[in-house]
mmCIF file of C-alpha atoms in Angstrom:
data_model
loop_
_atom_site.group_PDB
_atom_site.id
_atom_site.type_symbol
_atom_site.label_atom_id
_atom_site.label_comp_id
_atom_site.label_asym_id
_atom_site.label_seq_id
_atom_site.Cartn_x
_atom_site.Cartn_y
_atom_site.Cartn_z
ATOM 1 C CA MET F 962 -27.969 6.594 -52.779
ATOM 2 C CA ARG F 963 -30.400 7.784 -50.090
ATOM 3 C CA PHE F 964 -30.893 3.824 -48.925
ATOM 4 C CA THR F 965 -27.768 3.709 -48.230
ATOM 5 C CA ALA F 966 -27.014 7.177 -46.772
ATOM 6 C CA LYS F 967 -30.023 5.831 -44.164
ATOM 7 C CA ALA F 968 -28.592 2.680 -43.823
ATOM 8 C CA ALA F 969 -25.299 3.966 -43.132
ATOM 9 C CA THR F 970 -26.608 6.216 -40.479
ATOM 10 C CA ALA F 971 -28.983 3.990 -38.842
ATOM 11 C CA ALA F 972 -25.485 1.401 -38.621
ATOM 12 C CA THR F 973 -23.995 3.869 -36.827
ATOM 13 C CA ALA F 974 -26.419 4.657 -34.761
ATOM 14 C CA LEU F 975 -26.975 0.928 -33.884
ATOM 15 C CA THR F 976 -22.887 0.781 -33.445
ATOM 16 C CA ALA F 977 -23.523 3.971 -30.948
ATOM 17 C CA ALA F 978 -26.037 2.738 -28.750
ATOM 18 C CA LEU F 979 -24.334 -0.675 -28.819
ATOM 19 C CA SER F 980 -21.428 1.419 -27.771
ATOM 20 C CA LEU F 981 -23.293 3.135 -24.649
ATOM 21 C CA THR F 982 -23.981 -0.128 -23.793
ATOM 22 C CA ALA F 983 -21.531 -2.116 -23.421
ATOM 23 C CA LEU F 984 -19.946 0.882 -21.653
ATOM 24 C CA GLY F 985 -22.746 0.604 -19.096
ATOM 25 C CA GLY F 986 -22.492 -3.378 -18.480
ATOM 26 C CA ALA F 987 -18.540 -1.965 -18.223
ATOM 27 C CA ALA F 988 -19.244 0.101 -15.295
ATOM 28 C CA SER F 989 -21.652 -2.159 -13.366
ATOM 29 C CA ALA F 990 -18.631 -4.689 -13.741
ATOM 30 C CA ALA F 991 -16.187 -2.531 -12.610
ATOM 31 C CA THR F 992 -18.166 -1.845 -9.488
ATOM 32 C CA PRO F 993 -17.537 -5.472 -7.758
ATOM 33 C CA ALA F 994 -14.020 -5.174 -9.042
ATOM 34 C CA ALA F 995 -13.317 -1.923 -6.890
ATOM 35 C CA LYS F 996 -15.217 -2.756 -4.324
ATOM 36 C CA SER F 997 -12.839 -6.240 -3.923
ATOM 37 C CA ALA F 998 -9.563 -3.926 -5.205
ATOM 38 C CA PRO F 999 -6.470 -5.304 -3.065
ATOM 39 C CA VAL F 1000 -6.213 -3.367 0.276
ATOM 40 C CA THR F 1001 -2.611 -2.716 2.284
ATOM 41 C CA CYS F 1002 -1.718 -5.688 5.438
ATOM 42 C CA THR F 1003 -2.531 -5.133 8.935
ATOM 43 C CA ALA F 1004 -2.588 -6.999 11.685
ATOM 44 C CA ALA F 1005 -6.644 -6.945 11.430
ATOM 45 C CA THR F 1006 -6.301 -8.459 7.959
ATOM 46 C CA THR F 1007 -3.244 -11.019 8.697
ATOM 47 C CA LYS F 1008 -2.031 -13.645 11.513
ATOM 48 C CA VAL F 1009 1.599 -13.286 12.584
ATOM 49 C CA THR F 1010 3.822 -15.885 13.551
ATOM 50 C CA VAL F 1011 7.342 -16.026 14.917
ATOM 51 C CA LYS F 1012 9.516 -19.390 14.344
ATOM 52 C CA GLN F 1013 13.189 -20.245 15.507
ATOM 53 C CA VAL F 1014 15.295 -21.674 12.846
ATOM 54 C CA ASP F 1015 18.533 -23.323 13.117
ATOM 55 C CA ARG F 1016 20.261 -21.209 9.714
ATOM 56 C CA PRO F 1017 21.267 -18.880 9.393
ATOM 57 C CA LEU F 1018 22.270 -18.773 13.229
ATOM 58 C CA ASN F 1019 20.645 -15.703 15.452
ATOM 59 C CA HIS F 1020 17.607 -15.717 13.229
ATOM 60 C CA LEU F 1021 14.147 -16.006 13.120
ATOM 61 C CA LEU F 1022 11.554 -16.141 10.547
ATOM 62 C CA LEU F 1023 8.286 -14.013 10.377
ATOM 63 C CA LYS F 1024 5.359 -15.149 9.107
ATOM 64 C CA ALA F 1025 2.469 -12.912 8.244
ATOM 65 C CA LYS F 1026 -0.660 -15.105 6.895
ATOM 66 C CA ASN F 1027 -3.652 -12.696 4.527
ATOM 67 C CA THR F 1028 -6.345 -14.362 6.852
ATOM 68 C CA GLY F 1029 -9.006 -11.553 5.473
ATOM 69 C CA THR F 1030 -11.190 -11.536 2.286
ATOM 70 C CA LYS F 1031 -9.566 -9.471 0.109
ATOM 71 C CA THR F 1032 -6.146 -9.418 -1.240
ATOM 72 C CA CYS F 1033 -3.720 -7.430 0.709
ATOM 73 C CA TYR F 1034 -0.168 -5.744 -0.383
ATOM 74 C CA ALA F 1035 2.443 -6.237 2.260
ATOM 75 C CA TYR F 1036 4.301 -3.005 1.915
ATOM 76 C CA GLY F 1037 8.320 -2.899 2.620
ATOM 77 C CA ALA F 1038 8.986 -4.659 5.656
ATOM 78 C CA PRO F 1039 7.600 -4.976 8.872
ATOM 79 C CA TYR F 1040 8.427 -2.391 11.553
ATOM 80 C CA LEU F 1041 9.514 -4.559 14.561
ATOM 81 C CA ARG F 1042 9.487 -3.280 18.242
ATOM 82 C CA PHE F 1043 11.264 -5.763 20.794
ATOM 83 C CA ASP F 1044 9.792 -5.144 24.415
ATOM 84 C CA GLU F 1045 9.842 -1.439 24.797
ATOM 85 C CA ALA F 1046 12.555 -0.249 22.204
ATOM 86 C CA GLN F 1047 12.581 3.312 21.641
ATOM 87 C CA SER F 1048 12.827 3.024 17.740
ATOM 88 C CA ALA F 1049 11.906 0.088 15.233
ATOM 89 C CA THR F 1050 14.316 -2.668 14.288
ATOM 90 C CA GLY F 1051 16.359 -1.550 11.315
ATOM 91 C CA TRP F 1052 15.614 -2.749 7.779
ATOM 92 C CA LEU F 1053 18.328 -4.535 5.597
ATOM 93 C CA GLU F 1054 17.556 -2.189 2.343
ATOM 94 C CA ASP F 1055 20.000 -5.129 0.095
ATOM 95 C CA SER F 1056 16.646 -7.277 0.899
ATOM 96 C CA THR F 1057 14.373 -5.411 -1.413
ATOM 97 C CA PRO F 1058 12.134 -7.524 -3.645
ATOM 98 C CA GLN F 1059 11.574 -6.376 -7.254
ATOM 99 C CA ALA F 1060 7.769 -5.718 -6.625
ATOM 100 C CA VAL F 1061 5.569 -5.446 -3.488
ATOM 101 C CA VAL F 1062 4.458 -9.052 -2.011
ATOM 102 C CA THR F 1063 0.771 -8.973 -2.796
ATOM 103 C CA LEU F 1064 -0.526 -11.509 -0.724
ATOM 104 C CA LYS F 1065 -4.023 -13.515 -1.864
ATOM 105 C CA PRO F 1066 -6.765 -14.649 1.392
ATOM 106 C CA GLY F 1067 -4.792 -17.878 2.623
ATOM 107 C CA GLN F 1068 -0.698 -16.577 1.455
ATOM 108 C CA THR F 1069 1.744 -15.643 3.316
ATOM 109 C CA ALA F 1070 4.403 -13.306 3.435
ATOM 110 C CA TYR F 1071 7.773 -13.991 5.041
ATOM 111 C CA ALA F 1072 10.452 -11.696 6.751
ATOM 112 C CA ALA F 1073 14.006 -12.950 8.501
ATOM 113 C CA ILE F 1074 14.881 -11.102 11.710
ATOM 114 C CA GLY F 1075 18.521 -11.288 12.626
ATOM 115 C CA THR F 1076 18.741 -11.445 16.395
ATOM 116 C CA SER F 1077 22.762 -10.806 16.705
ATOM 117 C CA SER F 1078 25.947 -10.500 15.506
ATOM 118 C CA PRO F 1079 29.641 -10.246 17.072
ATOM 119 C CA GLU F 1080 29.616 -6.630 15.639
ATOM 120 C CA GLY F 1081 26.262 -5.767 17.721
ATOM 121 C CA SER F 1082 26.359 -3.618 21.499
ATOM 122 C CA GLU F 1083 24.233 -3.448 24.208
ATOM 123 C CA GLY F 1084 22.703 -6.762 24.137
ATOM 124 C CA ARG F 1085 19.509 -8.206 25.974
ATOM 125 C CA GLN F 1086 17.138 -11.162 26.549
ATOM 126 C CA ALA F 1087 13.704 -9.567 24.538
ATOM 127 C CA HIS F 1088 10.514 -11.487 26.231
ATOM 128 C CA GLU F 1089 7.421 -9.279 23.592
ATOM 129 C CA LEU F 1090 7.391 -8.352 19.677
ATOM 130 C CA GLY F 1091 5.007 -5.975 18.514
ATOM 131 C CA VAL F 1092 4.914 -5.982 14.487
ATOM 132 C CA HIS F 1093 3.665 -2.951 12.923
ATOM 133 C CA PHE F 1094 2.487 -2.894 8.976
ATOM 134 C CA ALA F 1095 4.232 -0.677 6.598
ATOM 135 C CA ASN F 1096 1.667 2.121 4.601
ATOM 136 C CA ARG F 1097 2.093 2.534 1.330
ATOM 137 C CA ALA F 1098 4.700 5.498 1.121
ATOM 138 C CA MET F 1099 7.239 3.048 3.721
ATOM 139 C CA ASN F 1100 7.399 6.185 6.046
ATOM 140 C CA GLY F 1101 4.943 4.626 8.587
ATOM 141 C CA SER F 1102 2.485 2.029 9.592
ATOM 142 C CA VAL F 1103 -1.000 1.245 9.621
ATOM 143 C CA GLY F 1104 -3.560 -0.097 11.302
ATOM 144 C CA ALA F 1105 -2.568 -1.296 15.161
ATOM 145 C CA PRO F 1106 0.834 -3.788 16.044
ATOM 146 C CA ALA F 1107 0.671 -7.546 15.944
ATOM 147 C CA ALA F 1108 1.954 -9.068 19.172
ATOM 148 C CA ALA F 1109 4.001 -11.704 17.586
ATOM 149 C CA LYS F 1110 4.821 -14.743 20.139
ATOM 150 C CA LEU F 1111 8.467 -15.297 20.782
ATOM 151 C CA PRO F 1112 10.055 -18.605 21.535
ATOM 152 C CA ARG F 1113 10.147 -19.689 25.272
ATOM 153 C CA GLY F 1114 11.994 -17.643 27.512
ATOM 154 C CA GLY F 1115 12.867 -15.283 24.971
ATOM 155 C CA VAL F 1116 15.611 -14.185 22.393
ATOM 156 C CA TYR F 1117 18.635 -12.561 22.445
ATOM 157 C CA VAL F 1118 19.251 -9.284 20.887
ATOM 158 C CA ASP F 1119 21.576 -6.382 20.095
ATOM 159 C CA SER F 1120 22.174 -3.162 18.087
ATOM 160 C CA SER F 1121 22.922 -5.139 14.972
ATOM 161 C CA ALA F 1122 19.879 -6.405 14.773
ATOM 162 C CA TYR F 1123 17.911 -5.891 11.701
ATOM 163 C CA VAL F 1124 14.879 -7.094 9.274
ATOM 164 C CA THR F 1125 14.560 -8.166 6.226
ATOM 165 C CA TYR F 1126 12.087 -6.875 3.533
ATOM 166 C CA TRP F 1127 9.069 -9.050 2.651
ATOM 167 C CA GLN F 1128 9.196 -12.046 0.772
ATOM 168 C CA THR F 1129 7.244 -14.377 -1.399
ATOM 169 C CA SER F 1130 8.968 -17.787 0.136
ATOM 170 C CA ALA F 1131 10.800 -18.166 3.617
ATOM 171 C CA SER F 1132 14.024 -19.411 1.461
ATOM 172 C CA ASP F 1133 14.473 -15.684 -0.005
ATOM 173 C CA ALA F 1134 13.793 -14.220 3.698
ATOM 174 C CA LEU F 1135 16.202 -15.973 5.423
ATOM 175 C CA MET F 1136 19.474 -15.711 2.506
ATOM 176 C CA TRP F 1137 19.837 -12.217 4.086
#
């Protein structure tokens, strides 16, 4: 009986020691993962471009390619500022995706920009576009804006202009 009790105690001590070693290994293994945790996409870690599209009419396609070394989250929709506009272009709430768009290095997020419609007013030719990335709470932006080059000659925008939420494909963005 004594031998069994001693063997059980030794087995328990060995299990505890192995558990502590495993936990220590897991903790040190988690450290590199913490260093590579996803970050919020910003102009510093993405390349932003704008392309005029044939369909739908009066639309642009905004692309944000992750040029950083870490995965980044493209929260909500971009805050757009055409020229010296006093406020950001409105977000199209119906375009909200089911999940935050996650970009691994080299991947691209897409947003459609509706520039004008027959219902719009106060139209003008815009020549510059500032793109700000939304913070996690989607109540402000992070980092400096990216300057996106508009098509030659500028783009006609009016009060009906909008931007979709970030999408994982161009076709998903342009369906709005």
